[in-house]
Coordinates of C-alpha atoms (C1' of nucleotides) in Angstrom, one line a residue:
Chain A
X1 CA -0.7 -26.4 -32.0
X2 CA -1.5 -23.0 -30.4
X3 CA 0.8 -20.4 -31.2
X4 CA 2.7 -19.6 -27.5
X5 CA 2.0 -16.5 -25.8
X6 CA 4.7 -14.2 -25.7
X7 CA 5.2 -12.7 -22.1
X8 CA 8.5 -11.8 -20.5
X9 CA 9.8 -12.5 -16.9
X10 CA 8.0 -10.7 -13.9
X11 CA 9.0 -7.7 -12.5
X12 CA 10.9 -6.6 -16.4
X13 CA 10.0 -5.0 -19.0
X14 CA 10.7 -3.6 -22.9
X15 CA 11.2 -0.9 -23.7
X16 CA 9.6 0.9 -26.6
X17 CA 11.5 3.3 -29.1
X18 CA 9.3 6.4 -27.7
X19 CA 10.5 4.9 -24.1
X20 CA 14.0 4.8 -24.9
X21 CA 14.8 8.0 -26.0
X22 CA 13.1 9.5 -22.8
X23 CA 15.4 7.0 -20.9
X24 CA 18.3 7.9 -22.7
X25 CA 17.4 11.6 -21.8
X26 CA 17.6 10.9 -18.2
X27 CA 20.8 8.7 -18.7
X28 CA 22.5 11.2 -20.5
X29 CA 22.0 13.9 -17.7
X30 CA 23.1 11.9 -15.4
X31 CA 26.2 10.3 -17.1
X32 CA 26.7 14.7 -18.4
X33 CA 26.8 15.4 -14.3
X34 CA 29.0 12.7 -13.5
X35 CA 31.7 13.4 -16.3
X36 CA 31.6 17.2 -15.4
X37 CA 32.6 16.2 -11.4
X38 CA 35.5 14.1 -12.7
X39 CA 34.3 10.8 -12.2
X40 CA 35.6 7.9 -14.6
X41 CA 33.1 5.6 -16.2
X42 CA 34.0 1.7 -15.5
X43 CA 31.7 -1.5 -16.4
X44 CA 31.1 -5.2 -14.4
X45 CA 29.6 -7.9 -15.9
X46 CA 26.3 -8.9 -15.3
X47 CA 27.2 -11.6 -13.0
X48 CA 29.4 -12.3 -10.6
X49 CA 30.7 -14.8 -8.9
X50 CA 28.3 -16.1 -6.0
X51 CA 30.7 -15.3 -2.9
X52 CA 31.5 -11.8 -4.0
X53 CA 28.1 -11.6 -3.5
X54 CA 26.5 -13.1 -0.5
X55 CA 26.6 -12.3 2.9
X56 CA 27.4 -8.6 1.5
X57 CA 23.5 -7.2 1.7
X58 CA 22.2 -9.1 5.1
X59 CA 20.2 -12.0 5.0
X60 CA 17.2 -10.3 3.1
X61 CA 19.4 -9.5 0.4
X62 CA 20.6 -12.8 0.2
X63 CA 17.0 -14.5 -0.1
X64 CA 17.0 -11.5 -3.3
X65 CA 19.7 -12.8 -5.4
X66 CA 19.1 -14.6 -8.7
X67 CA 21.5 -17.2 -8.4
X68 CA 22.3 -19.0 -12.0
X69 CA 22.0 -22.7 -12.3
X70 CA 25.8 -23.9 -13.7
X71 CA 25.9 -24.9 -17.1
X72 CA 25.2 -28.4 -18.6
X73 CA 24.9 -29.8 -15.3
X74 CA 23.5 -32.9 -17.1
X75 CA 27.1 -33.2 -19.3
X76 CA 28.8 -33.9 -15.5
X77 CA 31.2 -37.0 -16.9
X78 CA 32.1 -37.9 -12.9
X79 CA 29.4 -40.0 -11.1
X80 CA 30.6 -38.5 -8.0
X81 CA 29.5 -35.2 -8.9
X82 CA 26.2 -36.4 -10.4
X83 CA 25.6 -37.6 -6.9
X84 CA 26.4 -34.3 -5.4
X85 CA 24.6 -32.2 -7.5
X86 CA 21.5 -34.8 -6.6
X87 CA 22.5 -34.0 -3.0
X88 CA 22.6 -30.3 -3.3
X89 CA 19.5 -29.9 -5.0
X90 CA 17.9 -32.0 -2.1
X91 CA 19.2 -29.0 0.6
X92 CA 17.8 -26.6 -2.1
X93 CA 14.1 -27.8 -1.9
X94 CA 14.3 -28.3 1.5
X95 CA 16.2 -25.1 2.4
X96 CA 17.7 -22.0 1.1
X97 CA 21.6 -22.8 0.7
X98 CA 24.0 -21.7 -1.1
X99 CA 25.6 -24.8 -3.1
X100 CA 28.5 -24.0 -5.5
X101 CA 28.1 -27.3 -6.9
X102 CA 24.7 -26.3 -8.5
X103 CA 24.9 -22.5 -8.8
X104 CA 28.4 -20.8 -8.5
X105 CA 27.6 -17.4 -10.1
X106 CA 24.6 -14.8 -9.3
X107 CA 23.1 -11.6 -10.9
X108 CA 24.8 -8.9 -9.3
X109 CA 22.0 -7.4 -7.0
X110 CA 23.8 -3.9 -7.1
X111 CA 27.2 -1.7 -8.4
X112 CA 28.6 -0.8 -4.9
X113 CA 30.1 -4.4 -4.3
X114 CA 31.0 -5.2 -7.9
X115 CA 32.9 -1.8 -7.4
X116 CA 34.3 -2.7 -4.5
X117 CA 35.8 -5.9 -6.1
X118 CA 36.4 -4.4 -9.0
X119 CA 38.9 -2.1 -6.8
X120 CA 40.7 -4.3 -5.1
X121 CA 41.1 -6.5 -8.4
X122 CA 42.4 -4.0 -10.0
X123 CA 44.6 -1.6 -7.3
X124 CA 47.4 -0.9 -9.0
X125 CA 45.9 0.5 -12.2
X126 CA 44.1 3.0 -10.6
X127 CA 45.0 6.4 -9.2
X128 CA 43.4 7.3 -6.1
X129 CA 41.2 8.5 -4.7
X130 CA 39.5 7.0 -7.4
X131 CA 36.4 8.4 -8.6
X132 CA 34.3 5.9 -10.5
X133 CA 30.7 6.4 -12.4
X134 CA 28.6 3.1 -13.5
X135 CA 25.3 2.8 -15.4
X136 CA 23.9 -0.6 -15.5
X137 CA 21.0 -2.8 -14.9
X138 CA 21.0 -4.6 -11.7
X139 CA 18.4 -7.6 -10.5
X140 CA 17.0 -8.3 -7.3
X141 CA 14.4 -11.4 -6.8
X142 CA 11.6 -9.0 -4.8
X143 CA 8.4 -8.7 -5.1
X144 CA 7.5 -5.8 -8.0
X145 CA 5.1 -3.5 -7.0
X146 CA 5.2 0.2 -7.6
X147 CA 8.4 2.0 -8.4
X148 CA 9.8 -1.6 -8.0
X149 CA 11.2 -3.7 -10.3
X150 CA 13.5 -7.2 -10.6
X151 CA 15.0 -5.8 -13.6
X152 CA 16.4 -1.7 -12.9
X153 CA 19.2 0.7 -13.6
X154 CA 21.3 2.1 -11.2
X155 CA 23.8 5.3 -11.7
X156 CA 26.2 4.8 -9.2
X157 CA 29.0 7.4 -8.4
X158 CA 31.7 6.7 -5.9
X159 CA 35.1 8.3 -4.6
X160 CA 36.8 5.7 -3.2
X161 CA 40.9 6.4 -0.9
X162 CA 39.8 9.7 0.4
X163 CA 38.1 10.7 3.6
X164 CA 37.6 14.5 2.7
X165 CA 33.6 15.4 3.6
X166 CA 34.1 17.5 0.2
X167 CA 33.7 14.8 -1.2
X168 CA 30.0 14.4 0.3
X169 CA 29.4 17.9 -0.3
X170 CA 30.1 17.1 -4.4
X171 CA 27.5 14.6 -4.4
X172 CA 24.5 16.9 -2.9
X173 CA 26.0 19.0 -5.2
X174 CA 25.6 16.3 -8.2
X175 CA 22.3 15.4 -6.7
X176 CA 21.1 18.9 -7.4
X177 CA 22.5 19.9 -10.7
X178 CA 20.6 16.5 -12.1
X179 CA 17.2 17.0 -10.3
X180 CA 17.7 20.7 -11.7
X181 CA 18.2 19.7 -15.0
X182 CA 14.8 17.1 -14.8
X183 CA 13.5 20.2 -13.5
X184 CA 11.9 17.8 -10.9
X185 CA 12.4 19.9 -6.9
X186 CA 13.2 17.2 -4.0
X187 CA 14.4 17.3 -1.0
X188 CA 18.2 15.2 0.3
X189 CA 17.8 14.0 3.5
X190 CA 20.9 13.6 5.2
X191 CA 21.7 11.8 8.2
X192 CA 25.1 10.1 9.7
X193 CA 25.4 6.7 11.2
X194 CA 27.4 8.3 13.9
X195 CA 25.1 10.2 14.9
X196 CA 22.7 7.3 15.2
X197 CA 25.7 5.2 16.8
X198 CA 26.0 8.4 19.2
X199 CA 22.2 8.0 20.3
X200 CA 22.3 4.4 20.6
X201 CA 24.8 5.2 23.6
X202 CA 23.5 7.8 25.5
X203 CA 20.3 6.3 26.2
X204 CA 22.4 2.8 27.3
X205 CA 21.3 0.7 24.5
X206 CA 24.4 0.3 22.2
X207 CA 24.0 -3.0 21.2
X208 CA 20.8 -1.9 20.2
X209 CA 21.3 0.6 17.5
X210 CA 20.0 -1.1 14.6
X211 CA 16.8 -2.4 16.1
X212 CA 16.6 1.5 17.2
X213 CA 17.6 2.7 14.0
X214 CA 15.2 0.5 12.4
X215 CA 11.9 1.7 14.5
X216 CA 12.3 5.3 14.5
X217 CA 13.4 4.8 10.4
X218 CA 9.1 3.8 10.4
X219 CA 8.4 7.3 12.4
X220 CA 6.8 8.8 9.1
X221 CA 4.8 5.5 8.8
X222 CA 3.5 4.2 12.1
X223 CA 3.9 7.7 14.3
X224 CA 5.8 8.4 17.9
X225 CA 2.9 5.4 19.6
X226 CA 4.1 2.7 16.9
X227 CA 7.7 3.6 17.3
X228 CA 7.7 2.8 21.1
X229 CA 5.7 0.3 20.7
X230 CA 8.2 -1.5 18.2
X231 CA 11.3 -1.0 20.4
X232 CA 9.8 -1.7 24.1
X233 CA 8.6 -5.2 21.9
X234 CA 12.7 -5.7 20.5
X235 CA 13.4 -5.3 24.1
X236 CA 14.7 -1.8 24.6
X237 CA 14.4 -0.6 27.8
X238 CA 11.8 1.7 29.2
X239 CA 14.2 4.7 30.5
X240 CA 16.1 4.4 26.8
X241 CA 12.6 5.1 25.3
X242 CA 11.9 7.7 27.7
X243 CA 15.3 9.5 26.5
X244 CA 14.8 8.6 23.2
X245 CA 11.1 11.2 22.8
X246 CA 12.7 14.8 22.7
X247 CA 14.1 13.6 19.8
X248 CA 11.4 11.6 18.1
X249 CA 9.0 14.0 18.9
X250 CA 10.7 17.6 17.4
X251 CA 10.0 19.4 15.4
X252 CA 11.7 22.4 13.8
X253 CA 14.7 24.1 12.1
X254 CA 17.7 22.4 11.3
X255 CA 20.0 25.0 13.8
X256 CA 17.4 23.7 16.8
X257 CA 17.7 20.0 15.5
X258 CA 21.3 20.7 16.0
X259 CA 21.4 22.4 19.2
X260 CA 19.2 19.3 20.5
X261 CA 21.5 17.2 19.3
X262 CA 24.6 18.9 20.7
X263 CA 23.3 18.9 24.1
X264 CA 21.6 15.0 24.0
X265 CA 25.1 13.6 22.2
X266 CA 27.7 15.7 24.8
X267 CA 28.6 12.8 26.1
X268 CA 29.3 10.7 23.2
X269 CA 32.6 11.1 21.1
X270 CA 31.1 9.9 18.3
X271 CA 27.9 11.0 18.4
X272 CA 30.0 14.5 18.5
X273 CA 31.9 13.8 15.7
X274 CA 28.7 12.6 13.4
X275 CA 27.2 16.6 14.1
X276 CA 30.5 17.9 13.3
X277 CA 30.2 15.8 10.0
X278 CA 27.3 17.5 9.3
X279 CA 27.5 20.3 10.0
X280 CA 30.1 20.6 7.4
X281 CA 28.2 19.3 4.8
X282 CA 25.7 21.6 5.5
X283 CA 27.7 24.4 5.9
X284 CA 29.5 23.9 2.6
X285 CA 26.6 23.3 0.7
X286 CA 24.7 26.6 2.2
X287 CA 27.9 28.6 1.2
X288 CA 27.8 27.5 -2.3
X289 CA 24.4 27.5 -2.7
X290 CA 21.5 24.9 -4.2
X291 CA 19.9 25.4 -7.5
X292 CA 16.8 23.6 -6.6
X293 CA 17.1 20.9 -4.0
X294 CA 16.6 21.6 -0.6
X295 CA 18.9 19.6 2.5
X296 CA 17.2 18.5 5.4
X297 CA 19.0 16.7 8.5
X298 CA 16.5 14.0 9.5
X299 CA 17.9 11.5 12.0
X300 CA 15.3 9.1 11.3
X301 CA 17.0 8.2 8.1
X302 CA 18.6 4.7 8.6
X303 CA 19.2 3.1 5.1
X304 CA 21.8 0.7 4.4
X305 CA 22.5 0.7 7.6
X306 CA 24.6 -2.8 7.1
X307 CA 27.4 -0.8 5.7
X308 CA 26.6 3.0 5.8
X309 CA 29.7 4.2 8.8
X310 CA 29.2 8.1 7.7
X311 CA 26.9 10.3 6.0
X312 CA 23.7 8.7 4.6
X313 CA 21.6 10.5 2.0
X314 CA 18.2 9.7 0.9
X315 CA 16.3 11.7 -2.4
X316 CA 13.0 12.0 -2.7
X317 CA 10.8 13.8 -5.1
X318 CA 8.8 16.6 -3.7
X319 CA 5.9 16.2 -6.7
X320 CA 4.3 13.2 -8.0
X321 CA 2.8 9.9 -6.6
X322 CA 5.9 8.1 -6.0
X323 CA 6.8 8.2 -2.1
X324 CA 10.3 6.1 -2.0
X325 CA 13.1 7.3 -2.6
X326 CA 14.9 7.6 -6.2
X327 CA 18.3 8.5 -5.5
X328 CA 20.5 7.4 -2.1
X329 CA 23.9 6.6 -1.0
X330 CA 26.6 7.5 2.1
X331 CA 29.8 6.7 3.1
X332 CA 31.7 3.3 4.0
X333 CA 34.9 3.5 5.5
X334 CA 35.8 -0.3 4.9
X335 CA 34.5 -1.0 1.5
X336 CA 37.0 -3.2 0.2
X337 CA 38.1 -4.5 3.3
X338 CA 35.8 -7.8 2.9
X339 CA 38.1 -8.2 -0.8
X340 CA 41.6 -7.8 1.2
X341 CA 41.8 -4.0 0.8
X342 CA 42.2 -2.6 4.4
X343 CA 41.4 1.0 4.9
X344 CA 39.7 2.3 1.6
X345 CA 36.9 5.2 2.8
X346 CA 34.4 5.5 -0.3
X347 CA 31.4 7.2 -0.3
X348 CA 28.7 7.6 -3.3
X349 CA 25.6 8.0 -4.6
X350 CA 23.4 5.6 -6.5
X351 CA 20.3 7.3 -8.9
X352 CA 17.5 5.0 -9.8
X353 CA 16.9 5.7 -13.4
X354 CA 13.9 3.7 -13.5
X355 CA 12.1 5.8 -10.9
X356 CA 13.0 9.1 -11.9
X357 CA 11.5 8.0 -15.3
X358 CA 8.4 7.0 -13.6
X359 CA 8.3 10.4 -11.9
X360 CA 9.0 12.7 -14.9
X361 CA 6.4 10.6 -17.2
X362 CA 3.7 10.9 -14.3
X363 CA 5.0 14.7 -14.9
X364 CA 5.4 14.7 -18.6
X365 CA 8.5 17.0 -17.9
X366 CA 10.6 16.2 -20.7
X367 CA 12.2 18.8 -23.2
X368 CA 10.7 19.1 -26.7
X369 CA 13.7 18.0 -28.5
X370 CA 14.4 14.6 -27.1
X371 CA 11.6 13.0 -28.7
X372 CA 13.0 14.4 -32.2
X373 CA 14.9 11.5 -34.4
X374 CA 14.3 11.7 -37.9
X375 CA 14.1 15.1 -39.8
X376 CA 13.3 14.3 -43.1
X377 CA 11.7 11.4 -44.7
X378 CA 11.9 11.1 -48.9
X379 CA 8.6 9.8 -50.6
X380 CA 9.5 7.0 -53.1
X381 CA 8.3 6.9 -55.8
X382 CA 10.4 4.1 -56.9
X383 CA 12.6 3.3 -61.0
X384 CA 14.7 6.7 -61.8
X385 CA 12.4 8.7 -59.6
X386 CA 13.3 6.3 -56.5
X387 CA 16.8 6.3 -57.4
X388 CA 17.2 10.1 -57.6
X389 CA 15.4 10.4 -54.2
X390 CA 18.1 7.6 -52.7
X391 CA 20.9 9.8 -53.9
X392 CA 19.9 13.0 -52.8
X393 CA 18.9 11.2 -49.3
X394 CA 22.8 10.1 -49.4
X395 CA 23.8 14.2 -49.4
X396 CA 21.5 14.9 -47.5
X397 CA 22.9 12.4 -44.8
X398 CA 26.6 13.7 -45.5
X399 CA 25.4 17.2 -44.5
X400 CA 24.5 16.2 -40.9
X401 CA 20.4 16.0 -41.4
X402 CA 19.1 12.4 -39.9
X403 CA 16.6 11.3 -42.8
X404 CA 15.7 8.4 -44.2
X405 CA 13.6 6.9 -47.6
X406 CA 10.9 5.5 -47.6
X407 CA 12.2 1.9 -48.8
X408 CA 8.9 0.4 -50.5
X409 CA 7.6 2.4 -53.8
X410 CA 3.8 1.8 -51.9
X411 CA 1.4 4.3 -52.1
X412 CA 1.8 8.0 -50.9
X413 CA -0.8 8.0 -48.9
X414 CA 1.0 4.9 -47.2
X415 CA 4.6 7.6 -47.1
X416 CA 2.6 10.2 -46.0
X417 CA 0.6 8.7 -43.1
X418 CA 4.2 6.9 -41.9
X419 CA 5.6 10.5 -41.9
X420 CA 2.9 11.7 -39.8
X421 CA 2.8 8.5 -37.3
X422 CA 6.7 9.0 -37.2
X423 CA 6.4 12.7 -36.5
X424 CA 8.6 13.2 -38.8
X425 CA 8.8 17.2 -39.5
X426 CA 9.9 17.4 -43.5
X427 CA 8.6 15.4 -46.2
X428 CA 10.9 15.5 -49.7
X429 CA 8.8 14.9 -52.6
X430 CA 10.6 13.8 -55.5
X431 CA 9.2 13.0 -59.1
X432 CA 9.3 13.6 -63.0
X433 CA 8.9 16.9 -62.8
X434 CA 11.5 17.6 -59.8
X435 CA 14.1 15.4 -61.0
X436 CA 13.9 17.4 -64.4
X437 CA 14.2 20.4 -62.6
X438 CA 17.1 19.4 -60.4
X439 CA 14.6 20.6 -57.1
X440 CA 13.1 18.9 -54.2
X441 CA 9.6 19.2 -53.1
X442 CA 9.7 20.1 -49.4
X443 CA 6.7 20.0 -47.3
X444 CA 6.3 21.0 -43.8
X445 CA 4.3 18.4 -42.1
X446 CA 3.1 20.6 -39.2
X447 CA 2.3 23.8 -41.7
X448 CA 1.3 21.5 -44.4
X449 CA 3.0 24.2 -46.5
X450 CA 5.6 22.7 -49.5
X451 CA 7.8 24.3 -51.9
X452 CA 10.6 23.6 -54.5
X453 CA 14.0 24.4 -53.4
X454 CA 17.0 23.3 -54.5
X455 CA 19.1 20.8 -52.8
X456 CA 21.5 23.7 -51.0
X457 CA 18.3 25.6 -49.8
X458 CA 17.0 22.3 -48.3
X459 CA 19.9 21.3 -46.5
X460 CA 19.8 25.2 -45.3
X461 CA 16.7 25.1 -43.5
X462 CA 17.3 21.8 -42.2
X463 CA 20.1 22.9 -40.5
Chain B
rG1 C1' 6.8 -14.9 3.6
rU2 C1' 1.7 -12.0 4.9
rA3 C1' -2.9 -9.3 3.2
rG4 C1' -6.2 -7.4 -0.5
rG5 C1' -7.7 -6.2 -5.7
rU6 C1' -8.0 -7.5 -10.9
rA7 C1' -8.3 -11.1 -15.2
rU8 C1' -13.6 -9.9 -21.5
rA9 C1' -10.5 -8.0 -29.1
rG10 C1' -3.5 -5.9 -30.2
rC11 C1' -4.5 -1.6 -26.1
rU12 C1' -8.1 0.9 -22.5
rC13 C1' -12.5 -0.8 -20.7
rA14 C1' -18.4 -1.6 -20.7
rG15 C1' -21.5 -5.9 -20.1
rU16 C1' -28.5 -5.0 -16.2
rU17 C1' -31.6 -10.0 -10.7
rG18 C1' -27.7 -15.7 -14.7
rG19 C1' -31.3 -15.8 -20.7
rU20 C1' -30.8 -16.8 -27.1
rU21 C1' -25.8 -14.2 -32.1
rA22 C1' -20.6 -10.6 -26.2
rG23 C1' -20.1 -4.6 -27.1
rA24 C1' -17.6 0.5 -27.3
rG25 C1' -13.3 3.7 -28.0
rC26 C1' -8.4 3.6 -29.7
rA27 C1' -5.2 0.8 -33.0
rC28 C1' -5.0 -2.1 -37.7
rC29 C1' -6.6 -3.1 -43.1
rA30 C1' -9.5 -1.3 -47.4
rG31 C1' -12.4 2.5 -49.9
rA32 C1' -14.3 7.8 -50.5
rU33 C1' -9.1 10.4 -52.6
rU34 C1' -4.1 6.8 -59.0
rG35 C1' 1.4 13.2 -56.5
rU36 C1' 0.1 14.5 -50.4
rG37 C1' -0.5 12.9 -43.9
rG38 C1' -3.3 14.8 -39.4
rU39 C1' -10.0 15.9 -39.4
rU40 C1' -14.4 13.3 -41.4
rC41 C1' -17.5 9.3 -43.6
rU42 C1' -18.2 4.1 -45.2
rG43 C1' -16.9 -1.0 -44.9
rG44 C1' -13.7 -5.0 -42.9
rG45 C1' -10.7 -8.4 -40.0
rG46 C1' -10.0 -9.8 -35.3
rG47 C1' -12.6 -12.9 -28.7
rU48 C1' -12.9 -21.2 -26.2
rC49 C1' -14.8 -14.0 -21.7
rG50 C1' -7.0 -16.4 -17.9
rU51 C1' -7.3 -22.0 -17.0
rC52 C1' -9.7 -26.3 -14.8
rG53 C1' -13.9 -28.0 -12.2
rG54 C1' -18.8 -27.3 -9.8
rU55 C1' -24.1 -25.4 -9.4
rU56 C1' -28.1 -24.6 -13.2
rC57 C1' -32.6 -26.1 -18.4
rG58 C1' -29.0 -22.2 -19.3
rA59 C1' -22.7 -19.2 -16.8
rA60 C1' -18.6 -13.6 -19.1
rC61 C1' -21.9 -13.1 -14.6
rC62 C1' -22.8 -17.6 -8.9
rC63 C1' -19.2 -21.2 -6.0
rG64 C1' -14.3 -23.8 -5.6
rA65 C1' -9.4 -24.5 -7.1
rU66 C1' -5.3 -22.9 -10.0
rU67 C1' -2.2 -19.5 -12.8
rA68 C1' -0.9 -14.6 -14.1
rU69 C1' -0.8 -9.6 -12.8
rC70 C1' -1.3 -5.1 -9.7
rU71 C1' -1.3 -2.9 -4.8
rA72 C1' 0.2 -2.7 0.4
rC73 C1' 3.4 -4.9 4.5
rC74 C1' 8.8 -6.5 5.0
rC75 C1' 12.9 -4.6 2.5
rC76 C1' 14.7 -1.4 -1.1
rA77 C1' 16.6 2.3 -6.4

RNA sequence: GUAGGUAUAGCUCAGUUGGUUAGAGCACCAGAUUGUGGUUCUGGGGGUCGUCGGUUCGAACCCGAUUAUCUACCCCA
């Protein structure tokens, strides 16, 4: 029989131990930047139970949830069951349905709903507002492609029981001190769904607004033509579109944007308050000042629009070949409501660790040290040469230095050429003549220089 | 769901109008070098050319189907 072909499921991947630490780089700022802005790390499981889930992402992201068949459905004792298992999985084939009876749990397809559960399950343990960080894989049944995968990390930051817009200013904030760190320059769009409601009104078409929303969010794609093209076929109305170009078509600064705005929103409340909203976010954040990331209103932006009700941010790197985004978020003034939790405001940010890695390898921006794990490797030579090398490893250890022996007595050639393919920076040589001496051979890989110290000196330069 | 591209050694890829025994680089193993790696040299192991079928005297190459994978649309981190 032909030995099977290992392969893992589309759209994941491993992850090798050169991969990992370069993840754990990126994790590690992030989680550093969340701590230092007084958010509180929490976990979910991996799956949840199907109606937390559904119904929460639109349609489309219902057709993306990896639903999980229920255990041992062949161990069902009743007949009855047996018969509407049989039943269900019928409807499956012919149609997409949700049937508890064969699947009653589902991957959870992102952190803002498990949050929001995860809130309302546990209210009265938590102090509000409650700022919450979470860094864990989600799964979504798409198509991979570039900068897409089924299988993907998500650092999510929320505040959750407060309405304060300092609270948005915090995470352009957070958004810039971890770009800043990955030394990696983008640009946070920022838009507000009132804004958007706002615009959906004065030209008459407030039913409208996502269809609206959704054209002018292609603008960058399929230009001013496509855009009225698109909403004259979804049945806007000619005069709406005719209202709608001064503001599809500008182009400059964000006080003109603004004074555009102002004077096409004066007669929408909330289109008013949405510029307000803005403006202080981008008032705050001029006054305190961005290391690196520059803030751009764009009222094209028109993500998440199922649940966004406030600000909406969107990152995107201003270098490299990846063109979505790799960092986005806004606000939801109703996120637990669906759970039972009435009037809980929470807005937050969501980083897509597996993108900015794509975009700092394409860059190779990663600090010397991260790739550094073992300093010093001890040759063995094995019998009372071996042994003295495994105890002096043990001090070596206590003292804070990672090092390691090599475990086989093979041939040093073999100890040397692991060192070397390890990257290992020291090499302790210790034999006969060392051991009598109570010294340790030390060799600098990269100098190729070596020289007998004693077991202080070592642990000296090593640290 | 729609539209393209690709599939040859562990990896990255060559392979002429269809022609005899399918190649390179990297990686791996051994030796030159029995207490010294990276460079070099020599030798070695590895492939039903994704799968199935068709055309042909003859197919890695042409045709069809199928599977996998990548890219774009939709949507999204």
């Amino acid at each position: 029989m032909a030995a099977q072909k290992p392969s893992i499921p589309k759209g994941t991947r491993d992850f090798t131990p050169q991969e990992m630490v370069r993840r754990n780089y990126i994790f590690d700022t992030i989680r550093a930047v969340f701590r230092r802005y007084g958010y509180l790390p929490i976990e979910t499981p991996a799956m949840e139970t199907i109606e937390t889930l559904t119904g929460k992402y639109g349609d489309e992201g219902d057709q993306l949830l990896f639903k999980i068949l229920n255990s041992r459905p062949h161990e069902a004792r009743d007949e009855n069951q047996k018969v509407k298992m049989r039943e269900a999985f019928e409807r499956t084939l012919e149609q997409n349905t949700n049937t508890p009876v064969l699947t009653e749990k589902a991957l959870r397809y992102d952190l803002t709903v498990p949050f929001a559960r995860f809130v309302v399950q546990h209210q009265h343990e938590i102090t509000f507002p409650f700022r919450r960080y979470q860094i864990q894989p989600v799964w979504r049944a798409d198509r991979p492609q570039k900068g897409r995968y089924r299988e993907f990390y998500q650092c999510d930051a929320d505040v959750i029981g407060s309405n304060s817009l300092l609270n948005e200013v915090e995470l352009v904030q957070m958004i810039d001190d971890a770009f800043t760190t990955f030394d990696v320059p983008v640009t946070v769009k920022i838009n507000n769904r009132k804004i958007l409601s706002g615009i959906a009104e004065v030209i008459g078409e407030k039913e409208r607004i996502v269809t609206i929303t959704v054209a002018i969010d292609k603008l960058d794609k399929i230009g001013i033509e496509g855009v009225n093209k698109e909403l004259g076929e979804n049945g806007v109305s000619a005069s709406a579109i005719e209202k709608l170009q001064p503001l599809i078509a500008f182009t400059g600064d964000y006080a003109a944007k603004r004074e555009l705005l102002r004077n096409m929103l004066a007669g929408s409340e909330v289109g008013q308050k949405g510029i307000e909203e803005v403006d202080f976010i981008f008032a705050k954040v001029a006054e305190a000042g961005l290391q690196s990331a520059t803030v751009e209103l764009d009222i094209t932006l028109a993500r998440g629009l199922n649940y966004y009700t406030g600000a909406i941010f969107e990152v995107k790197a201003n270098v490299g070949s990846l063109s979505s985004s790799i960092c986005g978020g806004g606000r939801y003034d109703d996120l637990t409501g669906i759970f039972g939790l009435k009037d809980m405001s929470g807005v937050g940010i969501s980083f897509g660790a597996d993108r900015i890695y794509d975009v700092l390898n394409e860059l190779n921006r990663y600090p010397a040290d991260v790739t550094m794990s073992t300093q010093l490797l001890f040759i063995n030579f094995g019998d009372e040469d071996g042994n003295e090398a495994f105890r002096t490893l043990h001090k070596v250890r206590r003292a804070g230095i990672a090092a390691e022996i090599y475990p086989d007595a093979a041939k040093i050639q073999k100890q040397f050429k692991y060192a070397d393919a390890r990257q290992i920076p020291f090499v302790a040589v210790i034999g006969e003549s060392e051991r009598t001496a109570g010294k340790v051979m030390l060799k600098n890989m990269q100098s190729g220089e070596q020289e007998l110290v004693a077991l202080d000196e070592l642990i000296n330069r090593l640290t």
